[in-house]
Amino acid sequence: MRREAAAPFFSMLRGMAAAVAAQLAGGFEEAEVRAMLARADEAFQADIPFIPEVGADNPWLKSLVGVAWLSGVWLQLEKRGWSLPRISLATQKALAAFAQSSLPAEKRSAMGAAMCSPELAEKIAARSRERRFPDDWLVEAVLPREGESFDVGYDVFKCPVVQYLEERGLRRFAAWFCRDDYPLHAAMGVRLERTRTLADGADRCDFRLKLCEEPFTQIME
């Protein structure tokens, strides 16, 4: 990825850093948290050229950039003896708080409705079929058949997040990062169901989304 393509996400990463810092405050001194985040940011800046190119117009690009930055945080926590389940749980809570604090409820609701739109799913799938970027997600839209209760689905056959983690020697993080999808969807009022992922060795990730009227949280222990 070109550095200028990553620049629009720097403000998002600062917000994520604040949420992560708040989540880690109970386990570390403030100075140590600042040091961890500074090292994570240095690692991210050095890794930008290695982030797969998927196109600036990709609606999922921010997820890839977020994982690249969080990888540095996870490495810092691993060095301090945290297990991946513990790191994952703290990250999910931080991302849920970040999503809820950075966007007003009305906007999150509108985004959730858009996420569950068949029109958007078909648009994302059509973009994927163009294969403008070899490392991009390979996606098929899935619409519910009679008797199925989800609003819209995606079958993902190629994932640049998994590719990035493999290439950076961080494959062990992949399945745990997948859990972050649940609280982020929940913050938008969308319940995510998934039975398999590429990170776990399956042939696809089977995202199934359902728009919910009542607020809820979805943290995966």
Coordinates of C-alpha atoms in Angstrom, one line a residue:
M1 CA 0.0 0.0 0.0
R2 CA 1.2 3.5 -0.8
R3 CA 1.6 5.7 2.3
E4 CA -0.8 8.3 0.9
A5 CA -3.5 5.7 0.6
A6 CA -3.1 4.9 4.3
A7 CA -3.1 8.6 5.4
P8 CA -6.9 9.0 5.4
F9 CA -7.1 6.4 8.1
F10 CA -4.7 8.0 10.6
S11 CA -7.4 9.8 12.5
M12 CA -9.3 6.6 12.8
L13 CA -6.2 4.9 14.2
R14 CA -5.8 7.7 16.8
G15 CA -9.3 7.1 17.9
M16 CA -8.6 3.4 18.1
A17 CA -5.5 4.0 20.1
A18 CA -7.4 6.1 22.7
A19 CA -10.0 3.2 23.0
V20 CA -7.2 0.6 23.4
A21 CA -5.4 2.8 26.0
A22 CA -8.6 3.1 28.0
Q23 CA -9.1 -0.7 27.9
L24 CA -5.5 -1.4 29.0
A25 CA -5.5 1.2 31.8
G26 CA -6.4 -1.4 34.4
G27 CA -3.5 -3.6 33.6
F28 CA -0.6 -1.3 33.0
E29 CA 0.8 2.0 34.1
E30 CA -0.1 4.9 31.8
A31 CA 3.5 5.4 30.7
E32 CA 3.8 1.8 29.7
V33 CA 0.6 2.0 27.7
R34 CA 1.9 5.1 25.9
A35 CA 5.1 3.2 25.1
M36 CA 3.3 0.2 23.8
L37 CA 1.1 2.3 21.5
A38 CA 4.1 4.3 20.3
R39 CA 6.0 1.1 19.3
A40 CA 2.8 -0.2 17.7
D41 CA 2.5 2.9 15.6
E42 CA 6.2 2.7 14.6
A43 CA 5.7 -0.9 13.5
F44 CA 2.6 0.1 11.5
Q45 CA 4.3 3.0 9.7
A46 CA 7.2 0.6 8.7
D47 CA 4.6 -2.0 7.5
I48 CA 2.5 0.2 5.4
P49 CA 4.3 -0.8 2.2
F50 CA 3.5 -4.4 3.0
I51 CA -0.2 -4.0 3.4
P52 CA -1.9 -5.6 0.3
E53 CA -3.2 -3.1 -2.3
V54 CA -7.0 -3.4 -2.5
G55 CA -8.0 0.0 -3.9
A56 CA -8.8 3.2 -2.1
D57 CA -12.5 2.8 -3.0
N58 CA -12.8 -0.6 -1.2
P59 CA -15.4 -0.3 1.6
W60 CA -13.5 -2.8 3.7
L61 CA -10.1 -1.2 3.4
K62 CA -10.4 0.4 6.8
S63 CA -10.6 -3.1 8.4
L64 CA -7.3 -4.1 6.7
V65 CA -5.6 -0.9 7.9
G66 CA -7.0 -1.4 11.4
V67 CA -5.7 -5.0 11.6
A68 CA -2.2 -3.8 10.4
W69 CA -2.1 -1.3 13.2
L70 CA -3.5 -3.5 15.9
S71 CA -1.0 -6.2 15.0
G72 CA 1.7 -4.0 16.6
V73 CA -0.4 -3.7 19.8
W74 CA -0.9 -7.4 20.0
L75 CA 2.8 -8.0 19.6
Q76 CA 3.5 -5.7 22.5
L77 CA 0.9 -7.4 24.7
E78 CA 2.3 -10.8 23.8
K79 CA 5.7 -9.7 24.9
R80 CA 4.2 -8.9 28.3
G81 CA 2.7 -12.3 28.7
W82 CA -0.9 -11.8 27.5
S83 CA -2.5 -14.8 25.9
L84 CA -4.3 -14.4 22.6
P85 CA -7.8 -15.0 24.1
R86 CA -7.1 -12.2 26.6
I87 CA -5.8 -9.9 23.9
S88 CA -8.8 -10.6 21.7
L89 CA -11.3 -9.9 24.4
A90 CA -9.7 -6.6 25.3
T91 CA -9.5 -5.6 21.6
Q92 CA -13.2 -6.5 21.1
K93 CA -14.2 -4.3 24.0
A94 CA -12.0 -1.4 22.9
L95 CA -13.4 -1.6 19.3
A96 CA -17.0 -1.7 20.5
A97 CA -16.3 1.4 22.7
F98 CA -14.6 3.1 19.8
A99 CA -17.4 2.5 17.3
Q100 CA -20.0 3.7 19.7
S101 CA -18.1 6.8 20.8
S102 CA -16.9 7.9 17.4
L103 CA -20.2 7.8 15.6
P104 CA -23.7 9.1 16.7
A105 CA -26.4 6.5 17.1
E106 CA -28.3 7.8 14.0
K107 CA -25.3 7.4 11.8
R108 CA -24.5 3.9 13.1
S109 CA -28.1 2.9 12.5
A110 CA -27.9 4.2 8.9
M111 CA -24.7 2.4 8.4
G112 CA -26.2 -0.8 9.7
A113 CA -29.1 -0.5 7.3
A114 CA -26.8 0.0 4.4
M115 CA -24.7 -3.0 5.5
C116 CA -27.7 -5.2 5.3
S117 CA -28.8 -3.9 1.9
P118 CA -28.8 -6.4 -1.0
E119 CA -27.9 -3.6 -3.3
L120 CA -24.7 -2.9 -1.5
A121 CA -23.9 -6.6 -1.3
E122 CA -24.3 -6.9 -5.1
K123 CA -22.2 -3.8 -5.6
I124 CA -19.4 -5.2 -3.5
A125 CA -19.6 -8.6 -5.3
A126 CA -19.5 -6.9 -8.7
R127 CA -16.5 -4.9 -7.7
S128 CA -14.8 -8.1 -6.6
R129 CA -15.5 -9.8 -9.9
E130 CA -13.6 -7.0 -11.7
R131 CA -10.3 -8.3 -10.0
R132 CA -8.7 -4.9 -10.4
F133 CA -6.4 -5.8 -7.5
P134 CA -5.0 -9.3 -7.3
D135 CA -4.8 -9.2 -3.5
D136 CA -8.3 -7.9 -3.0
W137 CA -11.1 -9.7 -1.3
L138 CA -12.9 -12.3 -3.5
V139 CA -16.5 -12.1 -2.5
E140 CA -19.9 -13.4 -3.6
A141 CA -23.2 -11.9 -2.4
V142 CA -25.6 -14.3 -0.8
L143 CA -29.3 -13.5 -0.6
P144 CA -31.7 -15.4 1.7
R145 CA -33.8 -18.2 0.4
E146 CA -37.2 -19.2 1.7
G147 CA -37.0 -20.0 5.4
E148 CA -33.6 -18.3 6.0
S149 CA -33.7 -15.4 8.5
F150 CA -30.7 -13.3 7.5
D151 CA -31.0 -10.1 5.5
V152 CA -27.9 -10.4 3.4
G153 CA -24.7 -12.5 3.3
Y154 CA -21.2 -12.6 1.9
D155 CA -19.2 -15.7 1.0
V156 CA -15.5 -14.6 1.1
F157 CA -13.1 -16.8 -0.7
K158 CA -9.9 -14.7 -0.5
C159 CA -9.0 -12.3 2.3
P160 CA -6.1 -9.8 2.3
V161 CA -6.2 -9.6 6.1
V162 CA -5.2 -13.3 6.3
Q163 CA -2.7 -12.8 3.5
Y164 CA -1.1 -9.8 5.3
L165 CA -0.8 -11.7 8.6
E166 CA 0.7 -14.7 6.9
E167 CA 3.3 -12.6 5.1
R168 CA 4.3 -10.8 8.2
G169 CA 4.7 -14.0 10.2
L170 CA 1.6 -13.4 12.3
R171 CA -0.7 -16.1 11.1
R172 CA -1.4 -17.1 14.7
F173 CA -3.4 -13.8 15.1
A174 CA -5.7 -14.4 12.1
A175 CA -8.6 -16.4 13.7
W176 CA -8.6 -14.1 16.8
F177 CA -8.8 -11.0 14.6
C178 CA -11.9 -12.4 13.0
R179 CA -13.7 -12.1 16.3
D180 CA -13.5 -8.3 16.0
D181 CA -16.1 -8.4 13.3
Y182 CA -18.8 -9.3 15.9
P183 CA -18.7 -6.2 18.2
L184 CA -18.1 -3.9 15.2
H185 CA -21.3 -5.2 13.4
A186 CA -23.2 -5.0 16.7
A187 CA -22.3 -1.4 17.1
M188 CA -24.1 -0.8 13.8
G189 CA -27.2 -2.7 15.0
V190 CA -26.3 -5.8 12.9
R191 CA -26.1 -9.3 14.2
L192 CA -23.4 -11.3 12.5
E193 CA -23.6 -15.1 12.2
R194 CA -20.7 -17.1 10.8
T195 CA -19.9 -20.8 10.9
R196 CA -16.5 -20.9 9.2
T197 CA -13.6 -18.7 8.2
L198 CA -10.6 -18.8 6.0
A199 CA -8.5 -18.0 9.1
D200 CA -9.6 -21.3 10.6
G201 CA -8.7 -23.2 7.4
A202 CA -12.2 -23.3 5.8
D203 CA -12.7 -22.7 2.1
R204 CA -14.6 -19.5 2.7
C205 CA -15.9 -17.1 5.4
D206 CA -19.7 -17.3 5.5
F207 CA -20.9 -13.9 6.8
R208 CA -24.7 -13.7 7.4
L209 CA -26.1 -10.3 8.5
K210 CA -29.4 -9.4 10.2
L211 CA -30.5 -5.9 11.1
C212 CA -31.8 -5.7 14.6
E213 CA -34.2 -3.1 16.0
E214 CA -33.0 -3.2 19.6
P215 CA -29.4 -2.3 20.7
F216 CA -27.2 -5.2 21.7
T217 CA -23.6 -6.2 22.2
Q218 CA -21.8 -9.2 20.7
I219 CA -18.5 -9.9 22.3
M220 CA -17.0 -13.3 21.6
E221 CA -15.3 -14.9 24.7

